[in-house]
Short mmCIF file of C-alpha atoms and ligand atoms in Angstrom, two decimals:
data_model
loop_
_atom_site.label_atom_id
_atom_site.label_comp_id
_atom_site.label_asym_id
_atom_site.label_seq_id
_atom_site.Cartn_x
_atom_site.Cartn_y
_atom_site.Cartn_z
CA MET A 27 -2.03 12.30 22.71
CA ASN A 28 -5.36 11.33 22.56
CA MET A 29 -6.17 9.38 19.70
CA ASP A 30 -9.92 9.29 19.76
CA LYS A 31 -10.03 12.91 19.16
CA LEU A 32 -10.70 14.41 15.31
CA ARG A 33 -6.75 14.08 13.75
CA VAL A 34 -6.17 16.43 10.34
CA ILE A 35 -3.56 16.93 7.96
CA ASN A 36 -3.80 19.12 5.81
CA ALA A 37 -1.86 17.25 2.01
CA LYS A 38 -0.38 20.34 -0.34
CA THR A 39 0.49 19.38 -4.05
CA LEU A 40 0.81 21.32 -6.87
CA ASN A 41 -2.25 20.81 -8.36
CA ARG A 42 -4.68 20.44 -5.44
CA ASP A 43 -4.74 20.68 -1.58
CA TYR A 44 -6.65 18.64 0.45
CA LYS A 45 -7.66 16.94 3.72
CA ILE A 46 -6.61 13.72 5.61
CA PHE A 47 -8.99 13.07 8.15
CA ILE A 48 -8.30 10.02 10.95
CA LYS A 49 -10.25 8.79 13.64
CA PRO A 50 -11.57 5.82 15.04
CA GLY A 51 -15.64 5.68 14.27
CA LEU A 52 -14.96 7.97 11.45
CA ARG A 53 -17.49 6.06 9.52
CA LEU A 54 -20.34 7.40 11.30
CA GLU A 55 -19.52 10.54 10.54
CA LEU A 56 -19.44 10.36 6.94
CA PRO A 57 -22.23 12.43 5.65
CA GLU A 58 -21.38 15.68 7.63
CA ILE A 59 -17.57 15.64 6.81
CA ILE A 60 -18.37 15.26 3.28
CA GLN A 61 -20.94 18.24 2.95
CA ASP A 62 -18.79 20.25 5.44
CA THR A 63 -15.25 20.00 3.57
CA LEU A 64 -16.54 19.60 -0.11
CA LYS A 65 -18.73 22.31 -0.03
CA LEU A 66 -19.73 21.56 -3.55
CA LYS A 67 -21.48 23.55 -6.35
CA GLY A 68 -23.75 21.83 -8.35
CA PHE A 69 -22.78 18.21 -6.56
CA GLU A 70 -25.78 16.29 -6.93
CA LYS A 71 -24.57 11.90 -7.11
CA ILE A 72 -22.56 9.96 -5.08
CA TYR A 73 -20.78 6.90 -7.31
CA LEU A 74 -19.53 4.74 -4.68
CA VAL A 75 -16.65 1.83 -5.98
CA THR A 76 -16.13 -1.15 -3.94
CA ASP A 77 -15.30 -5.04 -3.57
CA ASN A 78 -17.97 -7.85 -2.89
CA THR A 79 -15.63 -8.87 0.47
CA VAL A 80 -15.59 -5.11 1.81
CA MET A 81 -19.28 -5.24 0.71
CA SER A 82 -19.94 -8.50 2.34
CA ILE A 83 -18.70 -6.97 5.85
CA TYR A 84 -19.64 -3.45 5.10
CA GLY A 85 -22.42 -3.42 3.02
CA GLU A 86 -25.02 -2.11 5.97
CA THR A 87 -22.48 1.02 7.14
CA ILE A 88 -22.16 1.52 3.16
CA ASN A 89 -26.17 1.36 2.53
CA LYS A 90 -26.55 3.82 6.59
CA PHE A 91 -24.10 5.80 4.97
CA LEU A 92 -25.50 6.90 1.13
CA GLU A 93 -29.31 6.67 2.79
CA LYS A 94 -28.33 9.82 4.90
CA MET A 95 -27.04 11.84 2.51
CA PRO A 96 -29.37 14.30 -0.03
CA PHE A 97 -27.68 12.89 -3.35
CA SER A 98 -28.79 10.08 -5.48
CA TYR A 99 -26.38 7.09 -5.16
CA ARG A 100 -24.93 4.18 -6.69
CA PHE A 101 -22.53 2.05 -6.08
CA PHE A 102 -20.25 -0.66 -8.33
CA ALA A 103 -18.82 -3.48 -6.72
CA LEU A 104 -15.97 -5.25 -7.97
CA LYS A 105 -14.84 -8.89 -6.98
CA GLN A 106 -11.74 -8.93 -4.51
CA GLY A 107 -8.66 -9.31 -5.76
CA GLU A 108 -5.24 -7.53 -7.48
CA GLU A 109 -6.87 -9.49 -11.45
CA GLN A 110 -9.80 -6.94 -10.73
CA LYS A 111 -7.17 -4.00 -11.48
CA SER A 112 -8.50 -4.34 -14.97
CA ILE A 113 -8.88 -1.88 -17.79
CA ASP A 114 -11.37 -3.87 -18.17
CA ASN A 115 -13.24 -3.14 -15.23
CA ALA A 116 -12.24 0.26 -15.93
CA LYS A 117 -14.42 0.20 -18.80
CA LYS A 118 -17.59 -1.42 -17.24
CA ILE A 119 -17.15 1.26 -14.24
CA TYR A 120 -17.32 4.07 -17.35
CA GLU A 121 -20.24 2.60 -18.58
CA ASP A 122 -21.97 2.20 -15.80
CA MET A 123 -20.93 5.89 -14.76
CA LEU A 124 -22.46 7.10 -18.04
CA ASP A 125 -26.29 5.21 -17.40
CA PHE A 126 -26.26 6.86 -14.49
CA ASN A 127 -25.38 10.42 -16.15
CA LEU A 128 -22.52 11.04 -13.60
CA HIS A 129 -21.18 14.62 -14.12
CA ARG A 130 -18.01 16.10 -13.71
CA ASN A 131 -19.71 18.32 -10.37
CA ASP A 132 -20.34 14.60 -8.57
CA ILE A 133 -18.30 12.87 -6.82
CA VAL A 134 -16.23 9.42 -7.19
CA ILE A 135 -15.80 7.51 -4.04
CA ALA A 136 -13.20 4.46 -3.73
CA PHE A 137 -14.31 2.55 -0.51
CA GLY A 138 -11.96 -0.41 0.33
CA GLY A 139 -8.17 -1.53 0.21
CA GLY A 140 -5.33 -0.10 -2.56
CA VAL A 141 -6.87 -1.94 -5.44
CA VAL A 142 -10.54 -0.23 -5.33
CA GLY A 143 -8.60 3.11 -4.39
CA ASP A 144 -6.31 2.36 -7.59
CA ILE A 145 -9.05 1.47 -9.99
CA ALA A 146 -11.59 4.29 -8.81
CA GLY A 147 -9.14 6.60 -8.90
CA PHE A 148 -7.77 5.85 -12.75
CA VAL A 149 -11.55 5.78 -13.11
CA ALA A 150 -12.24 9.15 -11.30
CA SER A 151 -8.92 10.72 -12.97
CA THR A 152 -10.50 10.24 -16.50
CA PHE A 153 -13.92 10.19 -16.72
CA HIS A 154 -14.67 13.67 -17.71
CA ARG A 155 -11.01 14.38 -17.77
CA GLY A 156 -11.20 14.41 -14.06
CA ILE A 157 -13.99 13.91 -11.72
CA ARG A 158 -14.14 15.20 -8.01
CA LEU A 159 -13.01 11.50 -5.51
CA MET A 160 -12.59 11.22 -2.53
CA GLN A 161 -10.71 7.98 -0.81
CA ILE A 162 -12.23 5.89 2.21
CA PRO A 163 -9.39 3.16 2.95
CA THR A 164 -10.31 0.06 4.61
CA THR A 165 -6.87 -2.29 4.88
CA LEU A 166 -4.05 -1.07 6.13
CA VAL A 167 -1.42 -0.43 3.13
CA ALA A 168 -4.63 1.63 2.22
CA GLN A 169 -4.61 3.79 4.89
CA VAL A 170 -0.79 4.60 5.47
CA ASP A 171 0.07 4.73 1.83
CA SER A 172 -1.96 3.80 -1.82
CA SER A 173 -5.22 6.08 -0.35
CA ILE A 174 -2.68 9.13 -0.16
CA GLY A 175 -0.39 11.11 -2.71
CA GLY A 176 -2.68 10.54 -5.98
CA LYS A 177 -0.85 7.51 -8.00
CA THR A 178 -3.39 5.44 -9.73
CA ALA A 179 -3.67 2.65 -11.97
CA VAL A 180 -5.03 -0.08 -13.96
CA ASN A 181 -3.14 -3.71 -15.19
CA ILE A 182 -2.65 -4.86 -18.60
CA ASN A 183 -1.78 -8.92 -19.37
CA ASN A 184 -0.16 -9.16 -16.10
CA VAL A 185 1.88 -5.63 -15.83
CA LYS A 186 1.09 -4.49 -12.49
CA ASN A 187 -0.15 -0.51 -12.98
CA ALA A 188 0.75 -0.48 -16.62
CA VAL A 189 -1.34 2.47 -17.30
CA GLY A 190 -1.93 5.20 -14.44
CA THR A 191 -2.13 8.71 -13.61
CA PHE A 192 -1.45 11.09 -10.82
CA TYR A 193 -4.68 12.47 -9.38
CA GLN A 194 -5.02 13.78 -6.48
CA PRO A 195 -7.95 13.16 -4.39
CA HIS A 196 -10.35 15.92 -2.73
CA LEU A 197 -10.73 13.92 0.36
CA ILE A 198 -9.31 11.40 2.10
CA VAL A 199 -11.28 9.57 5.37
CA ILE A 200 -9.59 6.56 7.48
CA ASP A 201 -11.30 5.23 9.83
CA PRO A 202 -8.96 2.72 11.59
CA LEU A 203 -11.55 0.60 12.75
CA PHE A 204 -12.41 -0.94 9.33
CA LEU A 205 -8.74 -2.75 10.28
CA VAL A 206 -10.63 -5.03 12.76
CA THR A 207 -11.73 -7.25 10.14
CA LEU A 208 -8.68 -7.61 8.26
CA PRO A 209 -7.26 -11.40 7.71
CA GLU A 210 -3.26 -11.77 9.14
CA SER A 211 -2.09 -12.08 5.64
CA GLU A 212 -3.47 -8.62 4.92
CA ILE A 213 -2.12 -7.39 8.34
CA ILE A 214 1.29 -7.97 7.74
CA ASN A 215 1.05 -6.75 4.18
CA GLY A 216 0.11 -3.22 6.18
CA MET A 217 2.90 -4.02 8.73
CA ALA A 218 5.35 -4.23 6.29
CA GLU A 219 4.94 -0.90 5.10
CA VAL A 220 4.33 0.82 8.12
CA ILE A 221 7.91 -0.95 9.25
CA LYS A 222 9.41 0.63 5.92
CA TYR A 223 8.04 3.89 7.10
CA GLY A 224 10.10 3.95 10.23
CA ALA A 225 13.11 2.26 8.47
CA VAL A 226 13.47 4.94 6.50
CA PHE A 227 12.28 8.24 7.67
CA ASN A 228 11.55 7.44 11.49
CA LYS A 229 12.72 5.05 13.76
CA ASN A 230 10.13 6.08 17.18
CA ILE A 231 7.94 4.05 14.88
CA LEU A 232 9.81 1.11 14.95
CA LEU A 233 10.53 1.62 18.72
CA CYS A 234 6.75 1.83 19.34
CA ILE A 235 5.88 -1.01 17.03
CA LYS A 236 8.13 -2.88 19.59
CA GLU A 237 6.81 -1.57 22.46
CA LEU A 238 2.99 -1.92 21.67
CA ALA A 239 3.79 -5.88 20.27
CA VAL A 240 5.50 -6.82 24.06
CA SER A 241 2.56 -4.81 25.84
CA VAL A 242 0.22 -7.68 23.61
CA LYS A 243 -0.59 -10.64 26.20
CA SER A 244 -2.41 -13.01 24.39
CA GLY A 245 -3.67 -13.48 21.07
CA SER A 246 -2.69 -12.66 17.84
CA VAL A 247 0.43 -10.78 18.63
CA LEU A 248 -0.36 -8.47 14.82
CA LYS A 249 -4.05 -8.15 15.77
CA GLY A 250 -2.75 -6.92 19.27
CA VAL A 251 -0.51 -4.21 17.84
CA LEU A 252 -3.38 -3.15 15.77
CA SER A 253 -6.55 -2.59 17.73
CA ASP A 254 -4.18 -1.00 20.14
CA THR A 255 -5.01 3.08 20.30
CA ARG A 256 -1.77 3.78 20.44
CA PHE A 257 -1.40 2.03 16.92
CA TYR A 258 -3.40 4.87 15.46
CA GLU A 259 -0.89 7.62 16.25
CA ILE A 260 1.00 5.59 14.46
CA ILE A 261 -1.09 5.36 11.14
CA HIS A 262 -1.56 9.00 11.82
CA LYS A 263 2.90 9.64 11.93
CA CYS A 264 2.80 7.62 8.48
CA CYS A 265 0.03 9.67 6.55
CA LYS A 266 1.87 12.23 7.51
CA LEU A 267 4.84 10.97 6.25
CA LYS A 268 3.43 10.18 2.62
CA ALA A 269 1.75 13.88 2.88
CA MET A 270 5.09 15.35 3.80
CA VAL A 271 6.84 13.57 0.54
CA VAL A 272 4.15 13.87 -1.71
CA LYS A 273 4.14 17.10 -1.37
CA LYS A 274 7.75 17.45 -2.05
CA ASP A 275 8.14 15.31 -4.40
CA GLU A 276 4.33 14.63 -6.52
CA TYR A 277 5.15 12.94 -9.95
CA ASP A 278 8.27 10.51 -8.08
CA THR A 279 11.25 12.17 -9.87
CA GLY A 280 13.03 12.19 -6.49
CA CYS A 281 12.38 11.70 -2.78
CA ARG A 282 9.08 9.87 -3.25
CA ASN A 283 11.67 7.01 -4.56
CA LEU A 284 12.52 6.44 -1.21
CA LEU A 285 8.88 4.63 -0.23
CA ASN A 286 10.28 1.78 -2.16
CA PHE A 287 12.65 0.93 0.33
CA GLY A 288 12.81 -2.95 -0.37
CA HIS A 289 11.11 -2.83 -2.82
CA THR A 290 13.60 -3.92 -5.62
CA PHE A 291 14.28 -6.67 -3.83
CA GLY A 292 10.77 -7.07 -2.57
CA HIS A 293 8.98 -7.17 -6.75
CA ALA A 294 11.76 -9.94 -7.51
CA LEU A 295 10.73 -12.01 -5.56
CA GLU A 296 6.79 -11.59 -5.74
CA LYS A 297 7.87 -12.33 -9.67
CA GLU A 298 10.28 -15.72 -8.98
CA THR A 299 7.97 -16.87 -6.42
CA GLY A 300 4.30 -16.07 -8.33
CA LEU A 301 1.70 -17.83 -8.35
CA ASN A 302 -0.18 -15.96 -5.17
CA LEU A 303 2.71 -18.07 -2.57
CA LEU A 304 3.96 -14.59 -0.74
CA ASN A 305 1.70 -11.62 -1.09
CA HIS A 306 3.78 -8.32 -1.81
CA GLY A 307 3.51 -7.46 1.92
CA GLN A 308 5.85 -10.46 2.94
CA ALA A 309 7.69 -9.93 -0.39
CA VAL A 310 8.53 -5.94 0.98
CA ALA A 311 9.39 -7.22 4.16
CA HIS A 312 11.96 -9.92 2.94
CA GLY A 313 12.70 -7.35 0.59
CA MET A 314 14.04 -4.82 3.90
CA LEU A 315 16.18 -7.47 5.22
CA MET A 316 17.71 -7.72 1.86
CA ALA A 317 18.02 -3.90 1.64
CA ALA A 318 19.78 -4.19 4.69
CA ASP A 319 21.85 -6.45 4.40
CA ALA A 320 23.38 -5.09 1.56
CA SER A 321 23.89 -1.85 3.42
CA ILE A 322 25.97 -4.16 5.79
CA ILE A 323 27.76 -5.39 3.36
CA SER A 324 28.07 -2.80 1.42
CA GLY A 325 29.92 -0.96 4.39
CA ILE A 326 27.10 1.94 4.23
CA ALA A 327 25.55 0.78 7.18
CA LYS A 328 26.81 -1.05 10.77
CA VAL A 329 25.86 -4.65 11.40
CA SER A 330 23.52 -3.55 14.08
CA LEU A 331 21.32 -2.43 12.02
CA LYS A 332 19.98 -5.76 10.75
CA LYS A 333 18.83 -6.38 14.18
CA ILE A 334 16.15 -3.35 14.40
CA PHE A 335 14.71 -5.64 11.95
CA THR A 336 14.35 -8.88 13.02
CA ASP A 337 13.60 -7.74 16.37
CA ILE A 338 10.18 -6.35 15.25
CA TYR A 339 9.42 -9.67 12.97
CA SER A 340 10.29 -11.81 15.28
CA LEU A 341 8.00 -9.95 18.01
CA LEU A 342 5.29 -9.73 15.17
CA ASN A 343 5.78 -13.99 14.45
CA MET A 344 6.99 -12.07 10.71
CA PRO A 345 8.99 -14.66 8.63
CA GLU A 346 12.59 -13.65 8.85
CA LYS A 347 14.51 -16.25 6.50
CA LEU A 348 12.02 -17.03 2.89
CA SER A 349 12.02 -20.92 2.58
CA LEU A 350 13.93 -22.12 -0.75
CA ASN A 351 10.65 -24.21 -0.75
CA ILE A 352 8.65 -21.08 -2.00
CA PHE A 353 10.31 -21.07 -5.06
CA ASN A 354 10.24 -24.61 -5.95
CA GLN A 355 6.86 -24.49 -4.85
CA SER A 356 5.79 -22.24 -7.81
CA LEU A 357 8.37 -23.96 -10.32
CA ASN A 358 6.27 -27.19 -9.91
CA LYS A 359 3.16 -25.82 -9.80
CA ALA A 360 3.58 -24.25 -12.96
CA GLY A 361 5.11 -27.21 -13.99
CA LYS A 362 8.38 -25.81 -14.87
CA GLY A 363 9.92 -27.91 -12.35
CA MET A 364 10.02 -31.32 -12.95
CA ASN A 365 10.40 -32.45 -9.57
CA LYS A 366 14.19 -30.92 -10.39
CA ASP A 367 14.64 -29.00 -6.98
CA LEU A 368 16.45 -25.19 -7.14
CA SER A 369 19.72 -24.86 -5.31
CA THR A 370 19.72 -21.11 -3.00
CA GLU A 371 22.55 -20.25 -5.51
CA ALA A 372 19.74 -20.88 -8.45
CA ALA A 373 17.08 -19.29 -6.65
CA VAL A 374 19.26 -16.00 -6.32
CA LYS A 375 20.41 -15.72 -9.55
CA LYS A 376 16.57 -15.95 -10.92
CA ILE A 377 15.84 -13.12 -8.29
CA ILE A 378 18.86 -10.56 -9.94
CA GLN A 379 18.03 -11.63 -13.29
CA SER A 380 14.40 -10.55 -12.38
CA MET A 381 15.60 -7.63 -10.47
CA GLU A 382 17.40 -6.59 -14.31
CA PHE A 383 13.90 -6.08 -15.55
CA ASP A 384 12.90 -3.82 -13.12
CA LYS A 385 11.79 0.03 -13.89
CA LYS A 386 14.71 1.54 -11.93
CA PHE A 387 17.25 -0.72 -13.94
CA SER A 388 18.86 0.42 -16.91
CA SER A 389 21.39 -1.78 -18.84
CA LYS A 390 24.12 -0.22 -17.79
CA SER A 391 22.82 0.91 -14.05
CA ASN A 392 21.09 -0.02 -11.38
CA LYS A 393 19.89 1.78 -7.99
CA PHE A 394 19.70 1.24 -4.89
CA ILE A 395 17.97 2.71 -1.63
CA LEU A 396 19.81 1.50 1.17
CA LEU A 397 19.80 3.30 4.95
CA LYS A 398 23.05 4.24 7.01
CA GLU A 399 21.06 3.89 10.09
CA ALA A 400 16.97 3.57 10.55
CA GLY A 401 15.89 6.88 9.72
CA LYS A 402 19.04 7.56 7.51
CA PRO A 403 19.22 6.69 3.52
CA VAL A 404 21.02 6.86 0.67
CA PHE A 405 20.55 6.07 -3.04
CA VAL A 406 23.18 3.89 -4.27
CA TYR A 407 24.14 3.14 -7.87
CA ASN A 408 25.34 0.77 -9.36
CA LEU A 409 25.59 -1.68 -6.31
CA ASP A 410 28.34 -4.56 -6.93
CA LYS A 411 26.24 -7.98 -7.94
CA GLY A 412 28.72 -9.53 -5.66
CA ILE A 413 27.05 -7.83 -2.59
CA LEU A 414 23.20 -8.00 -4.34
CA TYR A 415 23.95 -11.74 -4.23
CA ASP A 416 25.27 -12.49 -0.84
CA ALA A 417 22.55 -10.08 0.96
CA ILE A 418 19.95 -11.87 -1.29
CA LYS A 419 21.52 -15.51 -0.09
CA ASN A 420 21.49 -14.16 3.51
CA ASN A 421 18.13 -14.25 3.52
CA ILE A 422 16.89 -17.26 1.91
CA SER A 423 16.90 -20.79 3.73
CA GLY A 424 18.15 -23.53 1.57
CA GLU A 425 17.24 -26.19 3.60
CA ILE A 426 14.55 -28.27 0.93
CA LYS A 427 11.67 -29.94 2.34
P1 NAD B 517 -6.56 -4.65 -1.71
O1 NAD B 517 -7.03 -4.12 -1.86
O2 NAD B 517 -6.71 -6.33 -2.83
O3 NAD B 517 -7.58 -5.45 -0.08
C1 NAD B 517 -6.80 -6.69 0.71
C2 NAD B 517 -7.71 -7.95 0.67
O4 NAD B 517 -8.56 -7.03 1.83
C3 NAD B 517 -9.04 -7.51 -0.16
O5 NAD B 517 -9.58 -8.99 -0.41
C4 NAD B 517 -10.03 -7.29 0.38
O6 NAD B 517 -11.41 -7.18 -0.20
C5 NAD B 517 -9.96 -7.18 1.68
N1 NAD B 517 -10.53 -6.02 2.59
C6 NAD B 517 -10.71 -4.80 2.60
N2 NAD B 517 -11.23 -4.39 3.84
C7 NAD B 517 -11.23 -5.15 4.38
C8 NAD B 517 -11.00 -4.44 5.49
N3 NAD B 517 -11.59 -3.63 6.19
N4 NAD B 517 -11.54 -6.11 6.63
C9 NAD B 517 -11.85 -7.15 5.68
N5 NAD B 517 -11.00 -7.92 4.48
C10 NAD B 517 -10.53 -6.18 3.55
O7 NAD B 517 -5.02 -4.71 -1.52
P2 NAD B 517 -4.70 -3.54 -0.83
O8 NAD B 517 -3.17 -4.16 0.21
O9 NAD B 517 -4.93 -2.39 0.11
O10 NAD B 517 -3.66 -2.79 -2.12
C11 NAD B 517 -2.85 -3.72 -2.60
C12 NAD B 517 -2.93 -2.56 -3.86
O11 NAD B 517 -2.61 -1.39 -4.02
C13 NAD B 517 -1.88 -3.05 -4.99
O12 NAD B 517 -2.64 -3.29 -6.42
C14 NAD B 517 -1.00 -2.18 -4.95
O13 NAD B 517 -0.39 -2.24 -6.48
C15 NAD B 517 -1.74 -1.08 -4.70
N6 NAD B 517 -1.05 0.24 -4.19
C16 NAD B 517 -1.20 1.46 -4.58
C17 NAD B 517 -0.50 2.63 -4.51
C18 NAD B 517 -0.24 3.77 -4.60
O14 NAD B 517 0.36 4.64 -3.98
N7 NAD B 517 -1.43 3.90 -5.29
C19 NAD B 517 0.76 2.37 -3.05
C20 NAD B 517 0.71 0.87 -2.57
C21 NAD B 517 0.13 0.03 -3.10
N1 LIG B 518 3.69 4.15 -3.15
C1 LIG B 518 4.39 4.35 -3.33
C2 LIG B 518 3.99 6.01 -3.86
O1 LIG B 518 3.04 6.09 -3.54
O2 LIG B 518 5.14 6.65 -4.53
#
């Protein structure tokens, strides 16, 4: 498939149908796309939300695009980082929008990663009870996941996504060339989500990633894969899958849960390693291996399932085992370790305890997404704690350095 051609996905939801455009270099066509697609009555102003890092790399692109539009505009640049997805920043944006006299028919553009997309989406969904919203995602996470499907959120007192809405965007424009400036840690973040789509919905995605990784001859394999034009086809496939799942279950009461494969383990790992030692994607990557082991140990999947993951991780130089050190570093940094190292057993117990606070757990039951094989997910309720224990332990490397 020629990925230099414009790909269009027609996303359909209960409240809105909208288009997702994907093409390398699409940033240069933004003014035409907006005017041709949105054909907005009474559209006078653009309010663009971004972050400082994106601004420092793409400020010229943003300015050129805004200057070409026959509308007045203003932009708001957050500092970068998860903590910026706050109710305080949402208030600052509302106040600035009021000052700019933004109306319901005007448009908010989220230009950046998932943090920018989530907070700009939240503000757009609530300002004047809903103002037009366009997403221009610039990270891999945002391109394949967060910009699609209408989940918006802000964090409150370190509780992630504590307050949010379902609010579908009016348009999404994806230019994979934005990804060339991503640091490796952010590529891993997004690659974990891409691998998740392959594991849960379409085994071919995993085969394609492997093929691309093998064909990288020098330099960083992750960067090589990301800049291969065949990877744009994978982005397109992931976006189609996400749009399909959201169409079936917009409000996340059924099959949309499948998008959380590996995430119950991952969230617990993020919480227990704390202090930014493990980013979300790395945690999900380890979480998927734990879910694969839980599938095997509970007899749902064959032993060969795990290798499908470890082969890809090894090709992409993504770690397979989570080092016990990371838990101890976290404890010591937080001043709670008192130089007493955690044993593997104690770390596993902490992870299980942490999972018990996950929203998918109630006091009596738990719910996991496991795999019969790649592409064949199953919901499993009340997974035995012994299975959980072994699945987690298998994926922690016990040496204390
Ligand atoms: P992010 O928005 O924090 O971006 C990661 C980093 O990359 C930031 O430092 C950012 O400044 C930088 N960056 C962005 N684009 C860049 C580019 N092209 N080149 C170089 N650097 C760039 O993180 P993210 O991973 O994109 O998103 C994570 C957020 O998304 C979390 O808050 C998470 O809760 C949310 N999320 C939401 C959904 C949803 O459905 N709404 C789904 C998944 C994740
Ligand atoms: N990223 C999970 C969802 O959109 O449901």
